[in-house]
mmCIF file of C-alpha atoms and ligand atoms in Angstrom:
data_model
loop_
_atom_site.group_PDB
_atom_site.id
_atom_site.type_symbol
_atom_site.label_atom_id
_atom_site.label_comp_id
_atom_site.label_asym_id
_atom_site.label_seq_id
_atom_site.Cartn_x
_atom_site.Cartn_y
_atom_site.Cartn_z
ATOM 1 C CA MET A 1 -36.547 167.857 164.025
ATOM 2 C CA ARG A 2 -37.178 168.341 167.443
ATOM 3 C CA PHE A 3 -40.348 166.500 168.521
ATOM 4 C CA PHE A 4 -42.579 167.285 172.018
ATOM 5 C CA VAL A 5 -44.199 163.930 172.633
ATOM 6 C CA LEU A 6 -47.582 163.725 175.170
ATOM 7 C CA GLY A 7 -48.482 160.235 175.804
ATOM 8 C CA ALA A 8 -44.832 158.999 175.295
ATOM 9 C CA ASN A 9 -45.202 156.076 177.658
ATOM 10 C CA GLY A 10 -48.472 154.669 175.873
ATOM 11 C CA ASN A 11 -48.452 152.409 172.764
ATOM 12 C CA THR A 12 -48.048 154.643 170.188
ATOM 13 C CA GLY A 13 -45.973 157.145 172.021
ATOM 14 C CA ARG A 14 -43.333 154.628 172.750
ATOM 15 C CA GLU A 15 -43.539 153.705 168.936
ATOM 16 C CA PHE A 16 -43.286 157.060 167.782
ATOM 17 C CA THR A 17 -40.381 158.091 170.202
ATOM 18 C CA ASP A 18 -38.445 154.832 168.881
ATOM 19 C CA LEU A 19 -38.961 155.674 165.143
ATOM 20 C CA ALA A 20 -38.255 159.411 165.698
ATOM 21 C CA LEU A 21 -34.906 158.692 167.501
ATOM 22 C CA ALA A 22 -33.677 156.022 164.846
ATOM 23 C CA GLN A 23 -34.179 158.789 162.465
ATOM 24 C CA GLY A 24 -31.622 160.963 164.684
ATOM 25 C CA HIS A 25 -34.362 163.119 165.590
ATOM 26 C CA GLN A 26 -34.322 164.698 169.115
ATOM 27 C CA VAL A 27 -37.885 163.788 171.146
ATOM 28 C CA THR A 28 -39.003 165.330 174.765
ATOM 29 C CA ALA A 29 -40.949 162.886 176.381
ATOM 30 C CA PHE A 30 -43.207 164.885 178.603
ATOM 31 C CA VAL A 31 -44.644 162.097 181.029
ATOM 32 C CA ARG A 32 -46.399 161.999 184.499
ATOM 33 C CA SER A 33 -44.232 158.719 185.238
ATOM 34 C CA PRO A 34 -40.653 159.236 183.893
ATOM 35 C CA GLU A 35 -39.630 156.266 186.005
ATOM 36 C CA LYS A 36 -41.393 154.058 183.268
ATOM 37 C CA ILE A 37 -38.971 155.208 180.673
ATOM 38 C CA SER A 38 -35.622 153.153 181.001
ATOM 39 C CA ARG A 39 -34.079 153.989 177.538
ATOM 40 C CA LYS A 40 -31.251 156.462 177.365
ATOM 41 C CA ASP A 41 -30.918 157.770 173.981
ATOM 42 C CA LYS A 42 -28.585 160.675 173.423
ATOM 43 C CA GLY A 43 -31.412 162.438 171.574
ATOM 44 C CA LEU A 44 -34.138 162.054 174.163
ATOM 45 C CA THR A 45 -35.193 164.049 176.937
ATOM 46 C CA VAL A 46 -37.614 162.791 179.707
ATOM 47 C CA LEU A 47 -39.438 165.276 181.689
ATOM 48 C CA LYS A 48 -41.953 164.636 184.309
ATOM 49 C CA GLY A 49 -45.208 166.848 184.250
ATOM 50 C CA ASP A 50 -48.938 167.289 183.647
ATOM 51 C CA PRO A 51 -50.100 167.769 180.465
ATOM 52 C CA GLY A 52 -53.268 169.835 182.250
ATOM 53 C CA ASN A 53 -50.597 172.312 183.275
ATOM 54 C CA VAL A 54 -50.281 175.014 180.698
ATOM 55 C CA GLU A 55 -47.428 176.819 182.055
ATOM 56 C CA SER A 56 -45.253 173.998 182.837
ATOM 57 C CA LEU A 57 -46.067 172.761 179.537
ATOM 58 C CA VAL A 58 -45.065 176.160 177.957
ATOM 59 C CA GLU A 59 -41.697 176.149 179.656
ATOM 60 C CA ALA A 60 -40.918 172.213 178.376
ATOM 61 C CA MET A 61 -42.168 172.675 174.517
ATOM 62 C CA LYS A 62 -40.345 175.865 173.921
ATOM 63 C CA GLY A 63 -37.732 175.345 171.207
ATOM 64 C CA HIS A 64 -39.549 172.258 169.748
ATOM 65 C CA ASP A 65 -40.722 172.156 165.797
ATOM 66 C CA VAL A 66 -43.555 169.656 166.283
ATOM 67 C CA VAL A 67 -45.965 168.516 169.211
ATOM 68 C CA ILE A 68 -47.283 164.823 168.983
ATOM 69 C CA SER A 69 -50.134 163.990 170.991
ATOM 70 C CA THR A 70 -50.841 160.428 171.713
ATOM 71 C CA LEU A 71 -52.423 160.573 175.246
ATOM 72 C CA GLY A 72 -55.369 158.145 175.446
ATOM 73 C CA THR A 73 -57.856 156.485 177.921
ATOM 74 C CA GLY A 74 -56.957 152.804 177.438
ATOM 75 C CA GLY A 75 -58.112 149.499 178.704
ATOM 76 C CA PHE A 76 -61.678 149.517 180.343
ATOM 77 C CA ALA A 77 -61.868 153.172 181.018
ATOM 78 C CA ALA A 78 -62.032 153.949 177.627
ATOM 79 C CA PHE A 79 -65.608 152.391 177.584
ATOM 80 C CA LYS A 80 -66.918 154.384 180.289
ATOM 81 C CA PRO A 81 -67.473 158.264 180.215
ATOM 82 C CA HIS A 82 -64.271 160.265 180.563
ATOM 83 C CA ASP A 83 -62.810 163.860 179.242
ATOM 84 C CA LEU A 84 -58.810 163.271 179.269
ATOM 85 C CA LEU A 85 -58.666 164.741 175.640
ATOM 86 C CA GLU A 86 -61.491 167.258 176.272
ATOM 87 C CA ARG A 87 -59.414 168.434 179.235
ATOM 88 C CA MET A 88 -56.004 168.379 178.034
ATOM 89 C CA THR A 89 -56.242 169.261 174.498
ATOM 90 C CA PRO A 90 -57.025 172.942 175.109
ATOM 91 C CA CYS A 91 -54.153 172.901 177.512
ATOM 92 C CA MET A 92 -51.640 171.742 174.601
ATOM 93 C CA VAL A 93 -53.309 174.004 172.208
ATOM 94 C CA ALA A 94 -52.779 177.420 174.852
ATOM 95 C CA ALA A 95 -49.371 175.905 175.535
ATOM 96 C CA MET A 96 -48.314 175.732 171.786
ATOM 97 C CA GLU A 97 -49.557 179.036 171.226
ATOM 98 C CA LYS A 98 -47.953 180.686 173.922
ATOM 99 C CA ALA A 99 -44.991 178.834 173.254
ATOM 100 C CA GLY A 100 -44.720 179.585 169.484
ATOM 101 C CA ILE A 101 -45.308 176.292 168.212
ATOM 102 C CA GLN A 102 -47.659 175.780 165.060
ATOM 103 C CA ARG A 103 -47.307 172.146 164.182
ATOM 104 C CA VAL A 104 -48.924 169.358 165.809
ATOM 105 C CA PHE A 105 -50.338 165.865 165.325
ATOM 106 C CA PHE A 106 -53.155 164.688 167.202
ATOM 107 C CA VAL A 107 -54.134 160.809 167.258
ATOM 108 C CA SER A 108 -57.664 160.590 167.211
ATOM 109 C CA VAL A 109 -60.230 157.612 166.135
ATOM 110 C CA GLY A 110 -61.124 156.120 162.757
ATOM 111 C CA LEU A 111 -64.660 155.487 164.405
ATOM 112 C CA LEU A 112 -65.354 159.358 163.924
ATOM 113 C CA PHE A 113 -65.636 158.552 160.187
ATOM 114 C CA LYS A 114 -68.988 157.757 158.846
ATOM 115 C CA GLY A 115 -69.215 154.396 157.158
ATOM 116 C CA GLY A 116 -67.770 150.861 158.004
ATOM 117 C CA GLY A 117 -70.778 149.042 157.896
ATOM 118 C CA LEU A 118 -72.576 147.055 160.669
ATOM 119 C CA PRO A 119 -68.933 146.287 162.508
ATOM 120 C CA ALA A 120 -68.325 149.926 162.773
ATOM 121 C CA ALA A 121 -71.603 150.526 164.053
ATOM 122 C CA LEU A 122 -71.377 147.950 166.713
ATOM 123 C CA PHE A 123 -67.717 149.537 167.482
ATOM 124 C CA ARG A 124 -69.103 153.283 167.475
ATOM 125 C CA PHE A 125 -71.735 152.347 169.797
ATOM 126 C CA LEU A 126 -69.529 150.412 172.281
ATOM 127 C CA LEU A 127 -66.460 152.702 172.191
ATOM 128 C CA ARG A 128 -69.161 156.010 172.123
ATOM 129 C CA ASN A 129 -67.488 157.657 175.285
ATOM 130 C CA ASN A 130 -63.959 157.521 173.776
ATOM 131 C CA ASN A 131 -65.283 158.606 170.649
ATOM 132 C CA GLU A 132 -66.991 161.600 172.052
ATOM 133 C CA ASP A 133 -63.749 162.535 174.034
ATOM 134 C CA SER A 134 -61.764 162.029 170.822
ATOM 135 C CA ARG A 135 -64.267 164.489 169.222
ATOM 136 C CA MET A 136 -64.104 167.004 171.559
ATOM 137 C CA GLY A 137 -59.855 167.032 171.582
ATOM 138 C CA GLU A 138 -60.434 167.428 167.720
ATOM 139 C CA LYS A 139 -62.656 170.538 168.021
ATOM 140 C CA ALA A 140 -59.986 172.093 170.455
ATOM 141 C CA LEU A 141 -57.539 171.681 167.615
ATOM 142 C CA THR A 142 -59.926 172.508 164.598
ATOM 143 C CA ASP A 143 -61.080 175.736 166.461
ATOM 144 C CA SER A 144 -57.443 176.661 166.654
ATOM 145 C CA SER A 145 -55.267 178.564 164.068
ATOM 146 C CA LEU A 146 -52.398 175.859 164.782
ATOM 147 C CA ASP A 147 -50.939 173.817 161.873
ATOM 148 C CA TRP A 148 -52.715 170.499 162.916
ATOM 149 C CA THR A 149 -53.112 167.137 161.345
ATOM 150 C CA ILE A 150 -55.558 164.938 162.769
ATOM 151 C CA VAL A 151 -55.069 161.259 162.469
ATOM 152 C CA ARG A 152 -57.851 158.800 162.772
ATOM 153 C CA PRO A 153 -56.534 155.133 162.763
ATOM 154 C CA PRO A 154 -58.657 152.032 163.083
ATOM 155 C CA GLY A 155 -58.158 149.468 165.831
ATOM 156 C CA LEU A 156 -54.347 149.344 166.746
ATOM 157 C CA ALA A 157 -52.257 146.249 167.201
ATOM 158 C CA LYS A 158 -48.722 145.703 168.672
ATOM 159 C CA ASN A 159 -46.368 144.351 165.952
ATOM 160 C CA ASN A 160 -43.716 145.679 163.836
ATOM 161 C CA ASP A 161 -45.408 146.323 160.891
ATOM 162 C CA GLU A 162 -44.558 149.645 159.325
ATOM 163 C CA SER A 163 -46.751 149.703 156.478
ATOM 164 C CA TYR A 164 -49.658 152.132 156.210
ATOM 165 C CA HIS A 165 -52.186 153.998 153.738
ATOM 166 C CA SER A 166 -53.643 157.700 154.260
ATOM 167 C CA LEU A 167 -56.681 159.154 152.785
ATOM 168 C CA GLU A 168 -57.307 162.840 153.771
ATOM 169 C CA GLY A 169 -61.284 163.372 154.751
ATOM 170 C CA GLY A 170 -61.960 159.556 154.826
ATOM 171 C CA ILE A 171 -61.385 155.939 155.677
ATOM 172 C CA PRO A 172 -58.805 154.115 153.227
ATOM 173 C CA PRO A 173 -60.149 150.804 151.992
ATOM 174 C CA LYS A 174 -59.693 147.773 154.409
ATOM 175 C CA ALA A 175 -59.422 149.857 157.138
ATOM 176 C CA PHE A 176 -59.757 147.251 159.861
ATOM 177 C CA ARG A 177 -56.660 147.180 161.861
ATOM 178 C CA MET A 178 -53.049 148.439 162.048
ATOM 179 C CA SER A 179 -49.965 148.544 164.049
ATOM 180 C CA PHE A 180 -48.967 151.048 166.484
ATOM 181 C CA ARG A 181 -46.012 151.534 165.018
ATOM 182 C CA ALA A 182 -47.255 152.107 161.449
ATOM 183 C CA LEU A 183 -49.482 155.026 163.172
ATOM 184 C CA ALA A 184 -46.280 156.381 164.336
ATOM 185 C CA LYS A 185 -44.509 155.981 161.305
ATOM 186 C CA PHE A 186 -47.286 157.854 159.268
ATOM 187 C CA MET A 187 -46.939 160.664 161.938
ATOM 188 C CA LEU A 188 -43.086 160.837 161.678
ATOM 189 C CA ASP A 189 -42.878 160.799 157.909
ATOM 190 C CA SER A 190 -45.790 163.352 157.462
ATOM 191 C CA ALA A 191 -43.646 165.685 159.882
ATOM 192 C CA GLU A 192 -40.493 165.128 157.761
ATOM 193 C CA LYS A 193 -42.320 165.600 154.389
ATOM 194 C CA GLN A 194 -44.618 168.419 155.787
ATOM 195 C CA LEU A 195 -47.597 166.737 154.520
ATOM 196 C CA HIS A 196 -51.500 166.880 155.719
ATOM 197 C CA SER A 197 -51.347 170.366 157.278
ATOM 198 C CA ARG A 198 -54.779 171.251 158.714
ATOM 199 C CA LYS A 199 -56.053 167.652 157.606
ATOM 200 C CA VAL A 200 -58.215 165.178 159.310
ATOM 201 C CA VAL A 201 -56.460 161.822 157.690
ATOM 202 C CA GLY A 202 -58.058 158.209 157.892
ATOM 203 C CA LEU A 203 -55.349 155.268 157.874
ATOM 204 C CA ALA A 204 -55.183 151.807 157.267
ATOM 205 C CA SER A 205 -52.332 148.864 157.310
HETATM 206 N N1 LIG B 1 -55.743 151.357 170.777
HETATM 207 C C1 LIG B 1 -56.567 151.323 169.691
HETATM 208 O O1 LIG B 1 -56.675 150.199 169.368
HETATM 209 C C2 LIG B 1 -56.496 152.706 169.433
HETATM 210 C C3 LIG B 1 -57.580 152.668 167.909
HETATM 211 C C4 LIG B 1 -57.792 153.739 167.332
HETATM 212 C C5 LIG B 1 -57.344 155.136 167.781
HETATM 213 N N2 LIG B 1 -56.980 155.110 169.234
HETATM 214 C C6 LIG B 1 -56.433 156.055 169.968
HETATM 215 O O2 LIG B 1 -55.236 156.384 170.177
HETATM 216 C C7 LIG B 1 -54.909 157.134 170.943
HETATM 217 C C8 LIG B 1 -53.294 156.460 171.469
HETATM 218 O O3 LIG B 1 -54.005 155.233 171.953
HETATM 219 P P1 LIG B 1 -52.447 154.216 172.756
HETATM 220 O O4 LIG B 1 -53.529 152.911 172.725
HETATM 221 O O5 LIG B 1 -51.327 154.556 171.982
HETATM 222 O O6 LIG B 1 -53.149 154.825 174.189
HETATM 223 P P2 LIG B 1 -52.184 154.388 175.401
HETATM 224 O O7 LIG B 1 -51.194 153.175 175.356
HETATM 225 O O8 LIG B 1 -53.598 154.126 176.356
HETATM 226 O O9 LIG B 1 -51.497 155.765 176.270
HETATM 227 C C9 LIG B 1 -52.250 156.486 176.547
HETATM 228 C C10 LIG B 1 -51.330 157.380 177.138
HETATM 229 O O10 LIG B 1 -51.892 158.658 177.735
HETATM 230 C C11 LIG B 1 -51.323 158.682 178.878
HETATM 231 N N3 LIG B 1 -52.288 159.421 179.870
HETATM 232 C C12 LIG B 1 -53.338 158.864 180.268
HETATM 233 N N4 LIG B 1 -54.223 159.635 180.896
HETATM 234 C C13 LIG B 1 -53.229 160.881 181.615
HETATM 235 C C14 LIG B 1 -53.214 161.536 182.268
HETATM 236 N N5 LIG B 1 -54.335 161.784 183.179
HETATM 237 N N6 LIG B 1 -52.307 162.583 182.755
HETATM 238 C C15 LIG B 1 -51.072 162.423 181.676
HETATM 239 N N7 LIG B 1 -50.848 161.105 180.729
HETATM 240 C C16 LIG B 1 -52.241 160.330 180.919
HETATM 241 C C17 LIG B 1 -50.738 157.589 179.762
HETATM 242 O O11 LIG B 1 -49.669 157.449 180.565
HETATM 243 P P3 LIG B 1 -49.238 156.292 181.450
HETATM 244 O O12 LIG B 1 -48.286 155.757 180.601
HETATM 245 O O13 LIG B 1 -48.357 157.255 182.437
HETATM 246 O O14 LIG B 1 -50.360 156.098 182.115
HETATM 247 C C18 LIG B 1 -49.985 156.769 178.309
HETATM 248 O O15 LIG B 1 -48.679 157.362 177.965
HETATM 249 C C19 LIG B 1 -55.954 157.423 171.803
HETATM 250 O O16 LIG B 1 -56.219 158.679 171.885
HETATM 251 C C20 LIG B 1 -56.931 156.347 171.373
HETATM 252 O O17 LIG B 1 -58.046 156.848 171.664
HETATM 253 C C21 LIG B 1 -56.418 153.646 169.892
#
């Protein structure tokens, strides 16, 4: 398959690129800082671009099967008001429609599900700005006629664990933490097996 990855320099994007290339897929990494990518795989194309520029997205996207959106606002900026996904996701949707691509995976946040008790309520409050930005990104997709899967992971960690549990429409049991790699593996598996079309999916390790 030909994957078009937004946020390929981030934690999830890097893991997705690694897994997809290892499975023999082709990956186009559409990034603002191509110099950050040092790997030279046969199946990898690195393009410099702005995910907020619809016209350049359209040209770059043409011919791909699946778009993977792993954009996000990391670090302390995640706690402050921001609108990255609110601004970028409509551009991605518009570009996909123009380029004739239907399938997309969008990484959102598990905290948009209700429940989880007091710990989740605390994190929901602390990360309210990030949650709101993700919610607006989700809305751009659910308002579209694209074949989307919205993925809502719990807190993410850097390790090589690739195991995950998924649940359409809710939080799987013990959804405290999982790895970036397992999140990427879920999206790759679901793309390959054509699962979770127009579903919001909760993940756990
Ligand atoms: N981390 C967690 O624990 C966690 C938990 C649940 C959900 N999530 C969600 O998962 C998603 C991915 O998280 P992550 O930790 O993998 O993200 P990340 O490592 O912070 O990477 C985000 C990517 O977005 C890119 N980006 C940010 N602003 C951009 C801009 N203005 N223009 C172009 N590219 C831009 C960054 O590019 P550069 O590399 O060029 O900076 C980076 O590659 C986020 O939406 C996050 O809310 C994260």
